[in-house]
Short mmCIF file of C-alpha atoms in Angstrom, two decimals:
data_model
loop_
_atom_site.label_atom_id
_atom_site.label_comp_id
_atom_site.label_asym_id
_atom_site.label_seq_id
_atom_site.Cartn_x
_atom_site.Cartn_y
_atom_site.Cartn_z
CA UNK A 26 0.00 0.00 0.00
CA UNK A 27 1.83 3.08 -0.99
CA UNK A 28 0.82 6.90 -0.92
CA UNK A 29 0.68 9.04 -3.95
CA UNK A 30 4.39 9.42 -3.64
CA UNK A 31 4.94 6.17 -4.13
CA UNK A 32 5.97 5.20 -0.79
CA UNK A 33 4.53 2.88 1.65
CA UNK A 34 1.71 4.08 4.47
CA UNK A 35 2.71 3.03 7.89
CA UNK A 36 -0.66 0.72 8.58
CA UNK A 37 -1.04 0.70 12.50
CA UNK A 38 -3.13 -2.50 13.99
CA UNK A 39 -4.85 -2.20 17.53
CA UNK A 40 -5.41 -5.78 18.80
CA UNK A 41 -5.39 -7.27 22.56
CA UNK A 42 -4.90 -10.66 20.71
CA UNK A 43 -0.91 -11.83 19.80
CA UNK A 44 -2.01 -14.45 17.40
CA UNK A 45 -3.80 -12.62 15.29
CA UNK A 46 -1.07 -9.66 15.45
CA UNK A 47 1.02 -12.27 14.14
CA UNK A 48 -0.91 -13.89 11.76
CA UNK A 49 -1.36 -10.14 10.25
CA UNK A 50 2.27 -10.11 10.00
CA UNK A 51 2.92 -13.04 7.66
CA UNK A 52 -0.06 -12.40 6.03
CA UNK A 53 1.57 -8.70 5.01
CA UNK A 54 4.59 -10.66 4.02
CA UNK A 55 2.69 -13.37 2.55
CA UNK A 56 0.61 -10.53 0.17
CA UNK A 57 4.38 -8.38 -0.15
CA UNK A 58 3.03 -5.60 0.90
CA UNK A 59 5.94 -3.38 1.76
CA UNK A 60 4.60 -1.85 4.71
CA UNK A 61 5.69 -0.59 7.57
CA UNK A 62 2.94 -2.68 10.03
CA UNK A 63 3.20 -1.62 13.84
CA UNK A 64 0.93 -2.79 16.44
CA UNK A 65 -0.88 -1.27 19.61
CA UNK A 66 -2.41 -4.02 22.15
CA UNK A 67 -5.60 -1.41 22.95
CA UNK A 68 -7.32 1.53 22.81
CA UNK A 69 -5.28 3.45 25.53
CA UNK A 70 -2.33 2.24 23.75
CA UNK A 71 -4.16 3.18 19.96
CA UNK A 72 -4.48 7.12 21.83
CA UNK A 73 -1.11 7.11 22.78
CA UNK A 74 0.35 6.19 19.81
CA UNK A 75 -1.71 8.35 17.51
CA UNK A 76 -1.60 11.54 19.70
CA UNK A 77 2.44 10.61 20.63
CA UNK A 78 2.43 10.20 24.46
CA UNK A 79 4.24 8.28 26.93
CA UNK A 80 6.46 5.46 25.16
CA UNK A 81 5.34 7.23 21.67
CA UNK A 82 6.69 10.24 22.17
CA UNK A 83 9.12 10.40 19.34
CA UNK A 84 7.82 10.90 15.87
CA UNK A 85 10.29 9.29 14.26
CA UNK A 86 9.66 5.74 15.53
CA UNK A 87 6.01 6.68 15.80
CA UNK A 88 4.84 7.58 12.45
CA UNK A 89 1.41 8.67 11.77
CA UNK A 90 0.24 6.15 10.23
CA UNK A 91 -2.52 6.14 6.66
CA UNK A 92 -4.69 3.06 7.85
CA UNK A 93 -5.71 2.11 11.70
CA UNK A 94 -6.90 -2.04 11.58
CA UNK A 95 -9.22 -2.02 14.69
CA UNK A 96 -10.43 -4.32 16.87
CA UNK A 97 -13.60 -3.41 18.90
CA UNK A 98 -12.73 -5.83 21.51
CA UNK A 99 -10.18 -4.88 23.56
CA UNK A 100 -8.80 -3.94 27.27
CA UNK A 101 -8.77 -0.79 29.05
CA UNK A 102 -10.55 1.06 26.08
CA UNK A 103 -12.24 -0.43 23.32
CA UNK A 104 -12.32 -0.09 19.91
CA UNK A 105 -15.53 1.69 19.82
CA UNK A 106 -14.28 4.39 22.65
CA UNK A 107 -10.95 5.26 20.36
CA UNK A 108 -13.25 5.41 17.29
CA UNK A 109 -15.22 7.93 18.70
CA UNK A 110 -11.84 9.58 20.26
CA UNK A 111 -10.27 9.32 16.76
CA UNK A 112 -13.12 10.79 14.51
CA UNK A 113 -14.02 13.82 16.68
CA UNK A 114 -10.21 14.92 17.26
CA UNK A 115 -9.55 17.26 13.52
CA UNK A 116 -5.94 16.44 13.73
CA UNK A 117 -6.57 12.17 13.72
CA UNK A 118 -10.11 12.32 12.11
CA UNK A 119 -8.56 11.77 8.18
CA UNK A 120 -6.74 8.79 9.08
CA UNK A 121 -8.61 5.69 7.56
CA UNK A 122 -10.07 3.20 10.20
CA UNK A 123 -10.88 0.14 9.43
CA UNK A 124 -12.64 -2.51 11.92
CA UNK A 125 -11.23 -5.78 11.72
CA UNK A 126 -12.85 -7.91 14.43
CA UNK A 127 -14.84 -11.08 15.19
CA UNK A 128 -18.29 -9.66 16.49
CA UNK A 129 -20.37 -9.98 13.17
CA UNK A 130 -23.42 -8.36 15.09
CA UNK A 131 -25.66 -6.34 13.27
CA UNK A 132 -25.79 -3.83 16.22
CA UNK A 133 -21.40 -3.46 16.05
CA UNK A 134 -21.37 -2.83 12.24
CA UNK A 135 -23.64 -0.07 12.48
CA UNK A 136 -22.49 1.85 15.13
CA UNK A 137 -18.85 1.56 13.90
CA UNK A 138 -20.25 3.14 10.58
CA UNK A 139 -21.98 5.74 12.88
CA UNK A 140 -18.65 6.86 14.58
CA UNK A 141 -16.84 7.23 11.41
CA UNK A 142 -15.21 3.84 10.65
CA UNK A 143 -14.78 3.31 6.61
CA UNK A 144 -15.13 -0.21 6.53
CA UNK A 145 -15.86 -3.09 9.16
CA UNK A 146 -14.16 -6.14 8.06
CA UNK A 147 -15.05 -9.96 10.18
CA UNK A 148 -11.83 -11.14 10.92
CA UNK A 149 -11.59 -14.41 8.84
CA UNK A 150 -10.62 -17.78 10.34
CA UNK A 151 -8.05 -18.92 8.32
CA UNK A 152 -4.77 -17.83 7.04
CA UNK A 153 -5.06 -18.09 3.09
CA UNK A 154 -8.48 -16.12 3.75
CA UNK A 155 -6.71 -13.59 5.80
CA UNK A 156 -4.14 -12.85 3.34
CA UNK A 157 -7.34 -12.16 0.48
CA UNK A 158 -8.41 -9.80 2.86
CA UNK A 159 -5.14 -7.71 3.10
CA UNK A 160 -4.78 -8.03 -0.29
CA UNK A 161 -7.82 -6.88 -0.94
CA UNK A 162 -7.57 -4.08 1.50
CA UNK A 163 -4.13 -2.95 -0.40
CA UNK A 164 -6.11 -2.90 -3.41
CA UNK A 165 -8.77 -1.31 -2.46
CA UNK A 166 -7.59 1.56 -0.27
CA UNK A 167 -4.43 2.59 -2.65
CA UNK A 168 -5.27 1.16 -5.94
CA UNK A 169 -9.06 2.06 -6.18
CA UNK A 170 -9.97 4.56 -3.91
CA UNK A 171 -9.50 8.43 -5.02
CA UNK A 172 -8.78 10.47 -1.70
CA UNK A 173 -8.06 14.21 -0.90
CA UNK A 174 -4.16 15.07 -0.44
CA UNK A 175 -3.26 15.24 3.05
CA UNK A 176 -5.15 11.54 3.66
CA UNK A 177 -2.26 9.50 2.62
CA UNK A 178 -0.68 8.92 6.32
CA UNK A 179 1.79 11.88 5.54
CA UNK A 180 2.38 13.66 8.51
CA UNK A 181 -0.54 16.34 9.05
CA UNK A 182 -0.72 17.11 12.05
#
């Protein structure tokens, strides 16, 4: 997934669980996506990162990153409460968010879509399915998608 520059977004992924954070790792590799994939373990963690506090601090090994994978699950703040933290803040509100989590209640994909999310996404069971979905997500948010300048994880703010 690259920007219009031609380089590659930094995608950060908010999930409690270490499996799937890994599994979303060789599934990058597996798609060779060149990105630079960081992980957050919840939403305090998710704020932290994306407004550079405590172990975040320093921009340089804390880029802002073009995509947020988010899992609505999660300890000490959910993914719902850093949605809702995310969209309303001007200087995070442009970064893409899309929900990746098991809940496939009707009641969770509409309320993400309510608080700003741009896609909800069911985390799929297997591997080979896992890597169609980041390769579909590559496609789709770099290759298809026309977006405003300034949305393409470039530092903005």
């Amino acid at each position: 997934m690259m920007n219009r520059e031609g380089k590659p977004i930094t995608i950060l992924m908010a999930d409690d669980d270490a499996d799937d954070r890994q599994m979303t790792l060789e599934a990058f590799s597996e798609s060779r996506l060149a990105n630079d994939l960081r992980f957050v373990e919840d939403g305090a963690e998710l704020m932290d990162y994306l407004c550079r506090r405590n172990k975040f601090s320093d921009p340089a090994s804390s880029p802002r990153p073009g995509l947020i994978l988010l899992d609505l699950n999660m300890p000490k703040k959910d993914g719902r409460e850093a949605l809702r933290e995310i969209k309303a803040d001007p200087k995070l509100r442009n970064i893409r968010v899309v929900v990746m989590t098991t809940s496939k209640a009707e009641e969770d994909i509409v309320r993400t879509y309510d608080l700003g999310a741009e896609s909800y996404v069911t985390k799929p069971v297997t591997f080979t399915s896992l890597v169609d979905v980041v390769r579909t997500l590559g496609k789709y948010w770099l290759e298809i998608v026309e977006l405003p300048q300034g949305l393409d994880g470039e530092a903005n703010g």
